[in-house]
């Protein structure tokens, strides 16, 4: 339909990078485009740490579960939900008042704000011919990642993002049928569950083709396995210690 | 630098719409572009409810605190974090196993997933010449909004989004200086706080110009006021009741 929609429709995560650098100018354009995303009441509740130092990247790769493309990419961004600036503003302007930075509302605001900015940045990077992949693995050892990056109270790292020139051309992974996610007027539970059945078949065929006929599980079974596996259960305690999501 | 980055850099929220409709084709292209955003382990933990019915839109406008542009826009999207499909997959495939859908990790995954999709959709809409504004106000009476839209367990509405042809051309609001949000190698607390002081001055001048010289507060004071005002304190209980963010 247009250049931008074509770009969005051609997204695929990149997990192998050429050694070519990402310039400061590119990085700044990418983050500036991130900043132009909407922000809840203009709070701009996020920060991003750009890591280029090979040792630090290597340590982050290890902490994220040995994802070696973090070593390989020239720049690794760690996106953080950040209420630190706001909390400092309270100390400066209204020190006698109670702060609600620890409310679930502000946890949602910061989590959404950082994600709006990160996705704009991802789109900007791709428009420059760069590839990206989000790395949720930095939440696995979130305490160690936070210490390594010197993150203060009311800042938490939500995901990393590798950026660099692609050294692979993966296929585009099919998404759920549109009718699974787009509802009209009210939530259509039956329609969404029927669409999942279609997607299960589609993904089995897609994965089987890509793996030369190896047996694969339907998407819904993979999802069931994922949701029944305890994952990152220390997050609740960590976030509360950092001052988030308490009431 | 290119058409897409120009588009991102020219974002401004639109709060006045022409009556011209958004076609089904446009809506589907917008949501399909949203679906192409990255998703944590391909969980695709979101849904979006498209509301065109004038009565329902009017009710949502009222519930969001009488934001009349919700009435005015031809389509109002309600973006929802959605673990319902995943929970159903557990019931179908692994009914004897414990589900961790209620973990904070999955709350973050769903909140990030829906926001990645929503921002891609916002960019796609703007690329078609449409304007958008996010409406966090739907969290204020989140229980009533959820009932009106028939949202099941493990689905929560995070924000609305008005879409339509702009009937205004607002200025672009300055963002925090780049150095406030972009850190190198580790978090630079002093740098970010210095940048806030610069932004305070810049925003006072910007708002004063726009309001014909009326006195305005610096950004950090507005933020301090915001964070010390209790807001949407019922969210914690509501989300837990819906099965989110419990452990």
XYZ file of C-alpha atoms in Angstrom:
494
model
C 0.000 0.000 0.000
C 2.953 2.291 0.691
C 6.642 2.112 1.560
C 6.104 2.167 5.320
C 3.441 -0.549 5.336
C 5.649 -2.667 3.051
C 8.453 -2.263 5.557
C 6.221 -3.274 8.487
C 4.852 -6.292 6.602
C 8.383 -7.489 5.846
C 9.624 -7.610 9.415
C 11.505 -10.686 10.528
C 13.810 -10.998 13.536
C 17.509 -11.099 12.622
C 19.804 -13.369 14.602
C 23.007 -13.155 12.520
C 24.845 -9.897 11.815
C 27.616 -8.589 9.587
C 30.509 -6.885 11.385
C 29.738 -3.501 9.756
C 29.238 -0.854 12.433
C 26.088 1.098 13.262
C 27.191 4.755 13.255
C 26.468 7.254 16.033
C 24.357 9.173 13.533
C 22.256 6.080 12.806
C 21.897 5.235 16.493
C 20.809 8.768 17.330
C 18.291 8.818 14.464
C 16.891 5.483 15.684
C 16.480 6.595 19.304
C 15.138 10.019 18.270
C 12.480 8.245 16.186
C 11.706 6.155 19.280
C 11.218 9.327 21.292
C 8.592 10.583 18.842
C 6.224 7.751 19.748
C 3.243 8.672 21.910
C 3.821 8.745 25.660
C 1.194 8.612 28.397
C 0.671 12.255 29.513
C 4.137 12.976 28.093
C 5.851 11.180 31.001
C 8.447 9.600 28.641
C 9.031 6.880 31.211
C 11.915 5.043 29.548
C 15.646 4.949 29.004
C 17.786 2.959 26.625
C 21.351 1.836 27.295
C 23.460 1.430 24.142
C 26.144 -1.193 24.705
C 29.007 -1.455 22.202
C 31.837 -2.556 24.509
C 32.603 -6.169 23.515
C 33.198 -7.352 27.088
C 29.976 -5.863 28.371
C 28.059 -7.265 25.400
C 29.588 -10.656 25.985
C 28.544 -10.563 29.641
C 24.999 -9.590 28.619
C 24.928 -12.412 26.051
C 25.852 -14.829 28.818
C 23.280 -13.415 31.265
C 20.579 -13.659 28.572
C 21.206 -17.391 28.244
C 24.169 -17.471 25.860
C 22.482 -15.781 22.942
C 25.585 -15.281 20.839
C 24.039 -12.801 18.393
C 24.299 -10.290 21.250
C 28.080 -10.692 20.899
C 27.828 -10.446 17.154
C 25.693 -7.348 16.693
C 27.633 -4.061 16.743
C 25.145 -2.350 19.093
C 22.988 -3.928 21.763
C 20.267 -1.704 23.180
C 18.806 -2.413 26.608
C 15.382 -0.812 26.826
C 14.295 0.161 30.343
C 11.015 1.282 31.856
C 12.114 4.342 33.821
C 10.262 6.233 36.553
C 13.522 7.462 38.131
C 13.300 10.921 36.549
C 9.716 11.276 37.764
C 10.562 10.172 41.279
C 13.425 12.674 41.312
C 10.956 15.373 40.249
C 8.846 14.526 43.294
C 11.898 14.861 45.581
C 12.689 18.215 44.009
C 9.265 19.828 43.782
C 6.975 18.069 46.264
C 9.248 16.278 48.757
C 6.630 16.306 51.485
C 4.080 14.443 49.359
C 3.504 10.733 48.989
C 4.655 9.278 45.653
C 2.536 6.757 43.771
C 5.355 5.692 41.459
C 4.945 2.218 42.985
C 1.325 1.846 41.768
C 0.380 -0.760 39.151
C -0.915 2.113 36.978
C 2.567 3.599 36.740
C 4.074 0.169 36.116
C 1.752 -0.180 33.123
C 2.486 3.369 31.955
C 6.259 2.808 32.046
C 6.022 -0.650 30.447
C 3.847 0.698 27.631
C 5.895 3.883 27.174
C 9.182 2.037 26.748
C 7.569 -0.383 24.304
C 6.044 2.348 22.143
C 9.480 3.959 21.887
C 11.294 0.663 21.276
C 8.967 -0.322 18.460
C 9.320 3.041 16.733
C 13.086 2.597 17.043
C 12.879 -0.917 15.578
C 10.909 0.391 12.596
C 13.380 3.252 12.106
C 16.315 0.816 12.221
C 14.695 -1.451 9.643
C 13.973 1.520 7.403
C 17.761 2.118 7.354
C 18.400 -1.423 6.146
C 19.365 -2.689 9.594
C 17.970 -5.799 11.256
C 16.803 -6.175 14.852
C 15.726 -8.813 17.333
C 14.152 -8.281 20.753
C 15.817 -10.199 23.585
C 13.431 -11.004 26.448
C 16.200 -13.193 27.863
C 17.638 -10.229 29.763
C 14.765 -10.655 32.238
C 16.013 -14.130 33.203
C 18.876 -12.760 35.314
C 17.407 -9.306 35.669
C 19.190 -8.478 38.893
C 22.644 -9.142 37.406
C 21.759 -7.229 34.203
C 20.561 -4.268 36.295
C 23.755 -4.251 38.342
C 25.966 -4.489 35.269
C 24.236 -1.442 33.759
C 24.054 0.530 37.011
C 20.277 0.883 36.885
C 18.895 2.913 39.798
C 15.610 2.425 41.657
C 12.455 2.659 39.544
C 14.257 1.519 36.391
C 13.888 -2.027 35.053
C 15.309 -3.562 31.875
C 12.396 -5.042 29.904
C 14.199 -6.426 26.823
C 17.337 -6.007 24.830
C 17.499 -5.277 21.102
C 20.322 -6.362 18.808
C 20.885 -3.964 15.914
C 23.150 -4.501 12.910
C 23.304 -5.332 9.229
C 21.589 -8.689 8.572
C 23.760 -11.636 7.648
C 20.742 -13.868 6.956
C 17.408 -13.649 5.205
C 14.912 -15.628 7.266
C 11.370 -16.227 6.037
C 8.466 -14.232 7.374
C 6.708 -16.171 10.111
C 2.926 -16.381 9.624
C 0.869 -14.648 12.287
C -2.484 -15.684 13.757
C -5.343 -15.162 11.293
C -6.573 -11.574 11.444
C -9.910 -12.671 12.885
C -8.122 -14.183 15.897
C -7.003 -10.752 17.072
C -9.403 -8.267 15.430
C -12.835 -8.282 17.061
C -15.784 -6.100 16.106
C -17.777 -4.247 18.773
C -17.104 -6.867 21.459
C -14.798 -9.802 22.223
C -15.602 -12.839 20.039
C -14.259 -15.780 22.054
C -15.519 -18.510 19.719
C -14.129 -16.844 16.626
C -10.710 -16.401 18.168
C -10.549 -20.047 19.288
C -11.610 -21.293 15.828
C -8.911 -19.128 14.289
C -6.355 -20.732 16.615
C -7.280 -24.133 15.193
C -6.623 -22.852 11.669
C -3.319 -21.363 12.774
C -2.311 -24.636 14.417
C -2.605 -26.404 11.063
C -0.914 -23.596 9.188
C 2.062 -23.474 11.563
C 2.537 -27.253 11.563
C 2.778 -27.127 7.770
C 5.010 -24.053 7.808
C 7.449 -25.471 10.375
C 7.422 -28.909 8.777
C 8.406 -27.368 5.422
C 11.204 -25.357 7.001
C 12.616 -28.342 8.899
C 12.383 -30.780 5.972
C 9.401 -32.683 7.319
C 10.384 -33.031 10.993
C 7.383 -33.543 13.263
C 6.310 -30.324 14.965
C 3.711 -29.535 17.582
C 0.775 -27.220 16.857
C 1.168 -23.639 18.057
C -1.466 -24.016 20.770
C 0.368 -26.982 22.256
C 3.659 -25.056 22.250
C 1.844 -22.220 23.974
C 0.344 -24.587 26.554
C 3.826 -25.944 27.280
C 5.183 -22.432 27.614
C 2.480 -21.181 29.978
C 2.729 -24.262 32.216
C 6.495 -23.824 32.626
C 7.347 -21.470 35.496
C 9.459 -18.669 34.078
C 11.212 -15.735 35.735
C 9.254 -16.139 38.949
C 11.738 -13.848 40.728
C 10.434 -10.860 38.728
C 7.698 -9.971 41.203
C 10.142 -9.634 44.091
C 12.756 -7.872 41.984
C 10.299 -5.299 40.640
C 8.919 -4.572 44.100
C 12.442 -4.111 45.412
C 13.058 -1.622 42.599
C 9.893 0.238 43.615
C 7.461 -0.990 40.915
C 4.075 -2.686 40.862
C 3.432 -2.656 44.609
C -0.124 -1.398 45.039
C 16.677 10.303 6.154
C 13.878 8.335 4.496
C 10.099 8.352 4.135
C 9.466 6.120 7.159
C 11.718 8.074 9.528
C 10.121 11.310 8.289
C 6.742 9.836 9.117
C 7.853 8.801 12.621
C 9.427 12.200 13.305
C 6.213 13.970 12.305
C 3.932 12.175 14.741
C 1.522 14.234 16.738
C -1.622 13.042 18.514
C -4.847 14.005 16.743
C -7.849 14.982 18.842
C -10.212 16.270 16.144
C -11.440 14.184 13.217
C -13.255 14.650 9.927
C -16.380 12.529 9.450
C -14.808 10.570 6.534
C -14.914 6.843 7.253
C -11.996 4.469 7.741
C -12.677 1.595 5.336
C -12.597 -2.093 6.280
C -9.643 -2.469 3.945
C -7.736 0.273 5.768
C -8.621 -1.156 9.179
C -7.488 -4.624 8.173
C -4.227 -3.307 6.724
C -3.600 -1.379 9.949
C -4.210 -4.374 12.229
C -2.285 -6.738 9.932
C 0.691 -4.364 10.136
C 0.282 -4.462 13.915
C 0.442 -8.252 13.827
C 3.790 -8.172 12.034
C 5.483 -6.586 15.059
C 7.729 -8.845 17.116
C 6.048 -10.960 19.774
C 7.693 -12.650 22.756
C 8.196 -16.316 21.710
C 5.416 -15.761 19.163
C 2.729 -15.750 21.886
C 0.834 -12.882 20.159
C -0.754 -12.035 23.479
C -3.157 -9.320 22.366
C -6.531 -8.574 20.852
C -8.046 -5.405 19.498
C -11.717 -4.507 19.552
C -12.804 -2.194 16.720
C -15.768 -0.087 17.809
C -17.733 1.803 15.155
C -21.214 1.678 16.681
C -21.986 5.292 17.714
C -23.757 4.311 20.929
C -20.965 2.056 22.074
C -18.366 4.686 21.173
C -20.329 7.291 23.067
C -20.466 5.055 26.125
C -16.702 4.481 25.889
C -16.112 8.234 25.513
C -18.077 8.759 28.719
C -16.257 5.970 30.587
C -12.884 7.413 29.483
C -13.743 10.726 31.153
C -15.806 12.417 28.461
C -13.156 12.515 25.780
C -15.413 13.602 22.934
C -12.949 12.777 20.130
C -13.849 9.142 20.842
C -17.337 10.026 19.642
C -15.956 11.934 16.717
C -13.491 9.426 15.263
C -15.025 6.875 12.853
C -13.215 3.921 14.462
C -12.156 3.493 18.054
C -9.783 0.615 18.729
C -9.521 -0.872 22.192
C -6.181 -2.653 22.519
C -6.148 -5.527 24.990
C -3.388 -7.618 26.531
C -4.730 -11.138 25.982
C -3.625 -14.412 27.588
C -7.069 -15.981 27.095
C -6.042 -17.948 24.004
C -2.984 -19.275 25.841
C -4.963 -20.267 28.911
C -7.444 -22.050 26.659
C -4.527 -23.917 25.053
C -3.535 -25.144 28.527
C -7.076 -26.405 29.147
C -7.032 -28.189 25.816
C -3.549 -29.721 25.788
C -2.311 -29.880 29.379
C -5.397 -29.597 31.608
C -3.738 -31.427 34.493
C -0.867 -28.958 34.694
C -0.569 -25.743 36.664
C -0.787 -22.564 34.568
C 1.549 -19.652 35.199
C -0.528 -17.213 33.157
C -0.942 -15.253 36.395
C 2.815 -14.614 36.787
C 4.254 -11.094 36.529
C 6.434 -12.351 33.648
C 3.350 -13.097 31.554
C 1.778 -9.788 32.560
C 4.860 -8.035 31.163
C 4.854 -10.229 28.040
C 1.209 -9.437 27.272
C 1.580 -5.731 28.063
C 4.639 -5.466 25.809
C 3.150 -7.616 23.028
C -0.011 -5.541 22.734
C 2.020 -2.337 22.718
C 4.391 -3.518 19.981
C 1.368 -4.354 17.832
C -0.485 -1.144 18.656
C 2.489 1.041 17.767
C 3.010 -0.712 14.448
C -0.694 -0.158 13.777
C -0.394 3.530 14.704
C 2.518 3.940 12.283
C 0.607 2.118 9.532
C -2.454 4.338 10.095
C -0.355 7.490 9.904
C 1.298 6.234 6.717
C -2.204 6.151 5.190
C -2.785 9.798 6.077
C -4.885 8.980 9.122
C -4.372 10.456 12.577
C -4.395 8.628 15.901
C -4.402 9.283 19.629
C -3.897 6.779 22.426
C -6.515 6.914 25.174
C -5.191 5.743 28.546
C -8.469 7.009 30.037
C -10.122 3.658 29.371
C -8.205 2.337 32.407
C -10.026 4.755 34.709
C -13.246 2.717 34.680
C -11.619 -0.455 33.455
C -14.225 -2.783 34.939
C -17.098 -1.056 33.115
C -15.112 -0.921 29.852
C -14.316 -4.633 30.150
C -17.971 -5.488 30.743
C -19.160 -3.347 27.842
C -16.750 -5.171 25.493
C -17.383 -8.632 26.931
C -13.726 -9.218 27.789
C -13.116 -12.670 29.307
C -10.617 -13.616 32.018
C -6.962 -12.940 31.217
C -7.820 -10.058 28.887
C -7.409 -6.429 29.961
C -7.933 -3.245 27.953
C -4.724 -1.203 28.172
C -5.610 1.847 26.028
C -7.935 2.924 23.306
C -6.875 4.446 19.999
C -8.947 6.891 17.973
C -8.370 6.618 14.234
C -9.641 8.959 11.541
C -8.740 11.738 9.124
C -7.247 14.686 11.046
C -9.292 17.850 11.335
C -6.447 19.779 12.976
C -2.742 20.244 12.512
C -1.202 20.475 15.971
C 2.473 21.318 16.466
C 4.996 18.634 17.257
C 5.645 18.528 20.995
C 9.355 18.615 21.887
C 10.647 15.486 23.590
C 13.276 15.174 26.320
C 16.804 15.857 25.010
C 18.254 12.698 23.472
C 20.891 12.461 26.216
C 18.134 12.190 28.842
C 17.033 8.828 27.473
C 20.049 7.471 25.533
C 22.799 6.244 27.849
C 26.095 4.690 26.763
C 27.349 1.480 28.401
C 25.626 2.183 31.737
C 22.938 4.393 33.260
C 24.056 8.047 33.558
C 21.894 9.458 36.331
C 23.530 12.894 36.477
C 23.320 13.389 32.725
C 19.644 12.495 32.619
C 18.802 14.870 35.475
C 20.737 17.731 33.859
C 18.857 17.093 30.635
C 15.561 17.339 32.537
C 16.539 20.852 33.650
C 17.125 21.846 30.005
C 13.799 20.329 29.019
C 12.028 22.192 31.819
C 13.160 25.498 30.321
C 12.403 24.407 26.780
C 8.872 23.251 27.630
C 8.049 26.402 29.613
C 9.004 28.471 26.553
C 7.164 26.131 24.179
C 3.941 26.095 26.197
C 4.122 29.817 26.925
C 4.384 30.556 23.176
C 1.441 28.276 22.426
C -0.757 29.815 25.105
C 0.089 33.431 24.307
C 2.361 33.940 27.308
C 0.265 32.264 30.034
C 2.351 31.072 32.984
C 3.140 27.363 32.813
C 4.894 24.999 35.164
C 8.114 23.224 34.191
C 7.729 19.650 32.960
C 9.358 18.154 36.068
C 6.872 19.957 38.329
C 3.944 18.701 36.233
C 5.411 15.189 36.515
C 5.829 15.549 40.292
C 2.176 16.601 40.541
C 1.126 13.661 38.407
C 3.096 11.033 40.349
C 1.871 12.326 43.729
C -1.772 12.096 42.641
C -3.226 8.643 43.261
C -4.522 7.335 39.951
C -6.409 4.175 39.033
C -5.578 2.513 42.333
C -8.245 -0.131 41.632
C -6.112 -1.583 38.823
C -4.183 -3.967 41.066
C -7.343 -5.645 42.346
C -9.004 -5.648 38.931
C -6.022 -7.243 37.202
C -5.694 -9.911 39.873
C -9.392 -10.682 39.543
C -8.877 -11.089 35.789
C -6.004 -13.503 36.486
C -3.010 -11.204 35.846
C 0.045 -10.103 37.803
C -0.490 -12.305 40.858
C 2.878 -13.910 41.564
